[in-house]
Amino acid sequence: ASAHSTFGPLNGVFHAAGVPGGSAIQRKTREEAESILAPKVKGTLVLDAVLKDIQLDFFILTSSINSILGGFGQVDYCAANAFLDAFAHCNIKKSHTFITSINWDTWQEVGMAVNTAVSKQLQELRAENLKQGILPQEGIDALTRILESTIPQVVVSPSDFLNLFQQHNSDQKILISEVLETINKSHATHPRPELSNDFVTPRNDIEQKLAEIWQQILGIERIGIHDNFFELGGDSLIGIQVISQVNKAFDLNVPIAKLYECPTVSSMAKILIPEEDEKTNFEQRLLRGQRRRQMKMQKMLDESSS
């Protein structure tokens, strides 16, 4: 009513509210997730209720390509946009209003990807991603064409979407790893910060190697075996490189989730050591089995000869 009295009749609505996520699901609280979901989910439901008796020409929901491709550390943001997509499909058949959800790719000069504050370490990564973004005029042209359509969901991207979909995960990991590696090499190291635990030096070769990997990537002069990766300033993106280097160093395939289960050098070393222990135990069991078979065979030979 207030908008109607101020601006006159409503002919269409653009629902563009939203805030970015930015934390891995293992470290996200319910309250944090709800704050990301609310603008898009609750905002859409409120608008739908308020506008139910108004005949609109269009109702545009500003979604993101992340609801289809996903995004590391963006579980709540992806879910919020997936809700917009589902809402458009659900309501297009029962509403006289044209409703569509637009899955926008990154924009070059405007939008959330440009305006969201990020750490200095990740600014280079963002700049690289924005090179392939949508130009403002391209976005306007796409929006004009969408308003002339009747499609409930549209993906807008400068890239071939099928190729983008297939290459997204692997390319994202490679890009993050390469950019962070370059950044880390150029960074000077700094002293170990004040932590809740005392410094404890590595006790074996595995812990020593893990500590060296963390020191190189985090840029910290020395890291104790009980120092928490996240207290040291690590985050989900830096964690990708840590696990990548661990896998290279030990010729393993440790999943990124293990960093949240084992966020210290000591705890991570324990998941690497058992593999050697299990191999040794298997070899020992194999030798014991061979000895038992040899003894049994010798006993049978002795009995047959007597």
PDB file of C-alpha atoms in Angstrom, residues 114-253:
ATOM      1  CA  VAL A 114      32.336  -7.111  -7.264  1.00  0.00           C
ATOM      2  CA  ASN A 115      31.085  -5.445  -4.091  1.00  0.00           C
ATOM      3  CA  THR A 116      31.624  -8.222  -1.543  1.00  0.00           C
ATOM      4  CA  ALA A 117      34.636  -7.621   0.686  1.00  0.00           C
ATOM      5  CA  VAL A 118      37.260 -10.377   0.517  1.00  0.00           C
ATOM      6  CA  SER A 119      40.663 -10.861   2.091  1.00  0.00           C
ATOM      7  CA  LYS A 120      43.667  -9.413   0.282  1.00  0.00           C
ATOM      8  CA  GLN A 121      44.833 -12.949  -0.401  1.00  0.00           C
ATOM      9  CA  LEU A 122      41.703 -13.707  -2.464  1.00  0.00           C
ATOM     10  CA  GLN A 123      41.441 -10.429  -4.382  1.00  0.00           C
ATOM     11  CA  GLU A 124      43.634 -11.791  -7.184  1.00  0.00           C
ATOM     12  CA  LEU A 125      41.444 -14.886  -7.437  1.00  0.00           C
ATOM     13  CA  ARG A 126      38.314 -12.722  -7.712  1.00  0.00           C
ATOM     14  CA  ALA A 127      39.912 -10.507 -10.346  1.00  0.00           C
ATOM     15  CA  GLU A 128      40.679 -13.580 -12.446  1.00  0.00           C
ATOM     16  CA  ASN A 129      37.094 -14.836 -12.157  1.00  0.00           C
ATOM     17  CA  LEU A 130      35.609 -11.450 -13.087  1.00  0.00           C
ATOM     18  CA  LYS A 131      37.453 -11.383 -16.427  1.00  0.00           C
ATOM     19  CA  GLN A 132      34.857 -13.795 -17.796  1.00  0.00           C
ATOM     20  CA  GLY A 133      31.886 -11.994 -16.239  1.00  0.00           C
ATOM     21  CA  ILE A 134      28.800 -10.397 -17.793  1.00  0.00           C
ATOM     22  CA  LEU A 135      29.174  -6.796 -18.946  1.00  0.00           C
ATOM     23  CA  PRO A 136      26.354  -4.445 -17.833  1.00  0.00           C
ATOM     24  CA  GLN A 137      25.072  -3.907 -21.386  1.00  0.00           C
ATOM     25  CA  GLU A 138      25.084  -7.664 -21.993  1.00  0.00           C
ATOM     26  CA  GLY A 139      22.994  -8.115 -18.860  1.00  0.00           C
ATOM     27  CA  ILE A 140      20.472  -5.486 -19.960  1.00  0.00           C
ATOM     28  CA  ASP A 141      20.158  -7.076 -23.392  1.00  0.00           C
ATOM     29  CA  ALA A 142      19.597 -10.502 -21.835  1.00  0.00           C
ATOM     30  CA  LEU A 143      16.988  -9.127 -19.434  1.00  0.00           C
ATOM     31  CA  THR A 144      15.089  -7.484 -22.294  1.00  0.00           C
ATOM     32  CA  ARG A 145      14.884 -10.795 -24.141  1.00  0.00           C
ATOM     33  CA  ILE A 146      13.817 -12.643 -20.986  1.00  0.00           C
ATOM     34  CA  LEU A 147      10.955 -10.194 -20.384  1.00  0.00           C
ATOM     35  CA  GLU A 148       9.667 -11.044 -23.856  1.00  0.00           C
ATOM     36  CA  SER A 149       9.647 -14.772 -23.103  1.00  0.00           C
ATOM     37  CA  THR A 150       7.489 -17.137 -21.039  1.00  0.00           C
ATOM     38  CA  ILE A 151      10.261 -19.354 -19.630  1.00  0.00           C
ATOM     39  CA  PRO A 152      10.218 -19.913 -15.827  1.00  0.00           C
ATOM     40  CA  GLN A 153      13.995 -20.280 -15.508  1.00  0.00           C
ATOM     41  CA  VAL A 154      16.841 -18.860 -17.600  1.00  0.00           C
ATOM     42  CA  VAL A 155      20.620 -19.200 -17.255  1.00  0.00           C
ATOM     43  CA  VAL A 156      22.585 -16.129 -18.362  1.00  0.00           C
ATOM     44  CA  SER A 157      26.313 -16.662 -18.883  1.00  0.00           C
ATOM     45  CA  PRO A 158      28.915 -15.448 -21.400  1.00  0.00           C
ATOM     46  CA  SER A 159      30.334 -18.999 -21.452  1.00  0.00           C
ATOM     47  CA  ASP A 160      28.985 -22.127 -23.118  1.00  0.00           C
ATOM     48  CA  PHE A 161      26.967 -23.495 -20.227  1.00  0.00           C
ATOM     49  CA  LEU A 162      27.329 -27.207 -20.974  1.00  0.00           C
ATOM     50  CA  ASN A 163      31.108 -26.881 -21.074  1.00  0.00           C
ATOM     51  CA  LEU A 164      31.011 -24.651 -18.023  1.00  0.00           C
ATOM     52  CA  PHE A 165      28.973 -27.255 -16.149  1.00  0.00           C
ATOM     53  CA  GLN A 166      31.393 -30.058 -17.028  1.00  0.00           C
ATOM     54  CA  GLN A 167      34.566 -28.133 -16.268  1.00  0.00           C
ATOM     55  CA  HIS A 168      33.453 -26.091 -13.270  1.00  0.00           C
ATOM     56  CA  ASN A 169      34.662 -28.266 -10.394  1.00  0.00           C
ATOM     57  CA  SER A 170      38.042 -29.253 -11.808  1.00  0.00           C
ATOM     58  CA  ASP A 171      38.820 -25.807 -13.222  1.00  0.00           C
ATOM     59  CA  GLN A 172      37.834 -24.092  -9.984  1.00  0.00           C
ATOM     60  CA  LYS A 173      40.166 -26.276  -7.937  1.00  0.00           C
ATOM     61  CA  ILE A 174      43.049 -25.798 -10.384  1.00  0.00           C
ATOM     62  CA  LEU A 175      42.570 -22.017 -10.518  1.00  0.00           C
ATOM     63  CA  ILE A 176      42.358 -21.669  -6.750  1.00  0.00           C
ATOM     64  CA  SER A 177      45.430 -23.828  -6.264  1.00  0.00           C
ATOM     65  CA  GLU A 178      47.497 -21.953  -8.871  1.00  0.00           C
ATOM     66  CA  VAL A 179      46.533 -18.478  -7.676  1.00  0.00           C
ATOM     67  CA  LEU A 180      47.048 -19.258  -4.009  1.00  0.00           C
ATOM     68  CA  GLU A 181      50.378 -20.927  -4.729  1.00  0.00           C
ATOM     69  CA  THR A 182      51.578 -17.805  -6.546  1.00  0.00           C
ATOM     70  CA  ILE A 183      50.348 -15.551  -3.759  1.00  0.00           C
ATOM     71  CA  ASN A 184      51.898 -17.677  -1.027  1.00  0.00           C
ATOM     72  CA  LYS A 185      55.319 -17.662  -2.703  1.00  0.00           C
ATOM     73  CA  SER A 186      55.333 -13.869  -2.728  1.00  0.00           C
ATOM     74  CA  HIS A 187      54.274 -13.472   0.905  1.00  0.00           C
ATOM     75  CA  ALA A 188      56.754 -12.980   3.728  1.00  0.00           C
ATOM     76  CA  THR A 189      56.307 -15.217   6.749  1.00  0.00           C
ATOM     77  CA  HIS A 190      55.104 -13.848  10.057  1.00  0.00           C
ATOM     78  CA  PRO A 191      55.406 -15.043  13.664  1.00  0.00           C
ATOM     79  CA  ARG A 192      53.088 -17.652  15.136  1.00  0.00           C
ATOM     80  CA  PRO A 193      50.022 -15.879  16.582  1.00  0.00           C
ATOM     81  CA  GLU A 194      48.832 -16.184  20.160  1.00  0.00           C
ATOM     82  CA  LEU A 195      46.748 -19.361  20.389  1.00  0.00           C
ATOM     83  CA  SER A 196      44.820 -21.201  23.082  1.00  0.00           C
ATOM     84  CA  ASN A 197      47.444 -23.973  23.164  1.00  0.00           C
ATOM     85  CA  ASP A 198      51.199 -24.112  23.708  1.00  0.00           C
ATOM     86  CA  PHE A 199      53.643 -24.699  20.884  1.00  0.00           C
ATOM     87  CA  VAL A 200      54.677 -28.350  20.469  1.00  0.00           C
ATOM     88  CA  THR A 201      57.280 -29.326  17.884  1.00  0.00           C
ATOM     89  CA  PRO A 202      56.716 -32.180  15.398  1.00  0.00           C
ATOM     90  CA  ARG A 203      57.605 -35.624  16.766  1.00  0.00           C
ATOM     91  CA  ASN A 204      58.157 -37.573  13.552  1.00  0.00           C
ATOM     92  CA  ASP A 205      58.779 -37.166   9.821  1.00  0.00           C
ATOM     93  CA  ILE A 206      55.077 -37.099   8.910  1.00  0.00           C
ATOM     94  CA  GLU A 207      54.260 -34.339  11.402  1.00  0.00           C
ATOM     95  CA  GLN A 208      57.346 -32.420  10.264  1.00  0.00           C
ATOM     96  CA  LYS A 209      56.277 -32.567   6.614  1.00  0.00           C
ATOM     97  CA  LEU A 210      52.710 -31.520   7.436  1.00  0.00           C
ATOM     98  CA  ALA A 211      53.971 -28.598   9.527  1.00  0.00           C
ATOM     99  CA  GLU A 212      56.188 -27.464   6.642  1.00  0.00           C
ATOM    100  CA  ILE A 213      53.226 -27.536   4.235  1.00  0.00           C
ATOM    101  CA  TRP A 214      51.107 -25.467   6.611  1.00  0.00           C
ATOM    102  CA  GLN A 215      53.957 -23.017   7.246  1.00  0.00           C
ATOM    103  CA  GLN A 216      54.489 -22.462   3.527  1.00  0.00           C
ATOM    104  CA  ILE A 217      50.828 -21.968   2.676  1.00  0.00           C
ATOM    105  CA  LEU A 218      49.802 -19.945   5.738  1.00  0.00           C
ATOM    106  CA  GLY A 219      53.032 -17.908   5.786  1.00  0.00           C
ATOM    107  CA  ILE A 220      53.745 -18.619   9.455  1.00  0.00           C
ATOM    108  CA  GLU A 221      57.326 -19.105  10.683  1.00  0.00           C
ATOM    109  CA  ARG A 222      56.584 -22.126  12.852  1.00  0.00           C
ATOM    110  CA  ILE A 223      53.496 -24.232  13.479  1.00  0.00           C
ATOM    111  CA  GLY A 224      52.989 -26.617  16.374  1.00  0.00           C
ATOM    112  CA  ILE A 225      51.352 -30.001  16.043  1.00  0.00           C
ATOM    113  CA  HIS A 226      48.337 -28.926  18.126  1.00  0.00           C
ATOM    114  CA  ASP A 227      47.791 -25.549  16.416  1.00  0.00           C
ATOM    115  CA  ASN A 228      44.334 -25.305  14.840  1.00  0.00           C
ATOM    116  CA  PHE A 229      44.369 -24.547  11.099  1.00  0.00           C
ATOM    117  CA  PHE A 230      41.425 -22.146  11.358  1.00  0.00           C
ATOM    118  CA  GLU A 231      42.806 -20.333  14.414  1.00  0.00           C
ATOM    119  CA  LEU A 232      45.971 -19.782  12.391  1.00  0.00           C
ATOM    120  CA  GLY A 233      43.932 -17.877   9.791  1.00  0.00           C
ATOM    121  CA  GLY A 234      43.107 -20.700   7.409  1.00  0.00           C
ATOM    122  CA  ASP A 235      39.805 -20.803   5.552  1.00  0.00           C
ATOM    123  CA  SER A 236      38.005 -23.102   3.132  1.00  0.00           C
ATOM    124  CA  LEU A 237      39.822 -21.821   0.034  1.00  0.00           C
ATOM    125  CA  ILE A 238      43.276 -22.035   1.578  1.00  0.00           C
ATOM    126  CA  GLY A 239      42.286 -25.473   2.841  1.00  0.00           C
ATOM    127  CA  ILE A 240      41.964 -26.692  -0.754  1.00  0.00           C
ATOM    128  CA  GLN A 241      45.633 -25.963  -1.332  1.00  0.00           C
ATOM    129  CA  VAL A 242      46.675 -27.536   1.968  1.00  0.00           C
ATOM    130  CA  ILE A 243      44.944 -30.803   1.121  1.00  0.00           C
ATOM    131  CA  SER A 244      46.274 -30.654  -2.438  1.00  0.00           C
ATOM    132  CA  GLN A 245      49.849 -30.362  -1.160  1.00  0.00           C
ATOM    133  CA  VAL A 246      49.292 -33.098   1.429  1.00  0.00           C
ATOM    134  CA  ASN A 247      48.038 -35.442  -1.286  1.00  0.00           C
ATOM    135  CA  LYS A 248      51.050 -34.645  -3.472  1.00  0.00           C
ATOM    136  CA  ALA A 249      53.537 -35.077  -0.642  1.00  0.00           C
ATOM    137  CA  PHE A 250      52.150 -38.413   0.575  1.00  0.00           C
ATOM    138  CA  ASP A 251      50.727 -39.724  -2.725  1.00  0.00           C
ATOM    139  CA  LEU A 252      47.238 -40.018  -1.235  1.00  0.00           C
ATOM    140  CA  ASN A 253      43.708 -38.869  -2.010  1.00  0.00           C
TER     141      ASN A 253
END
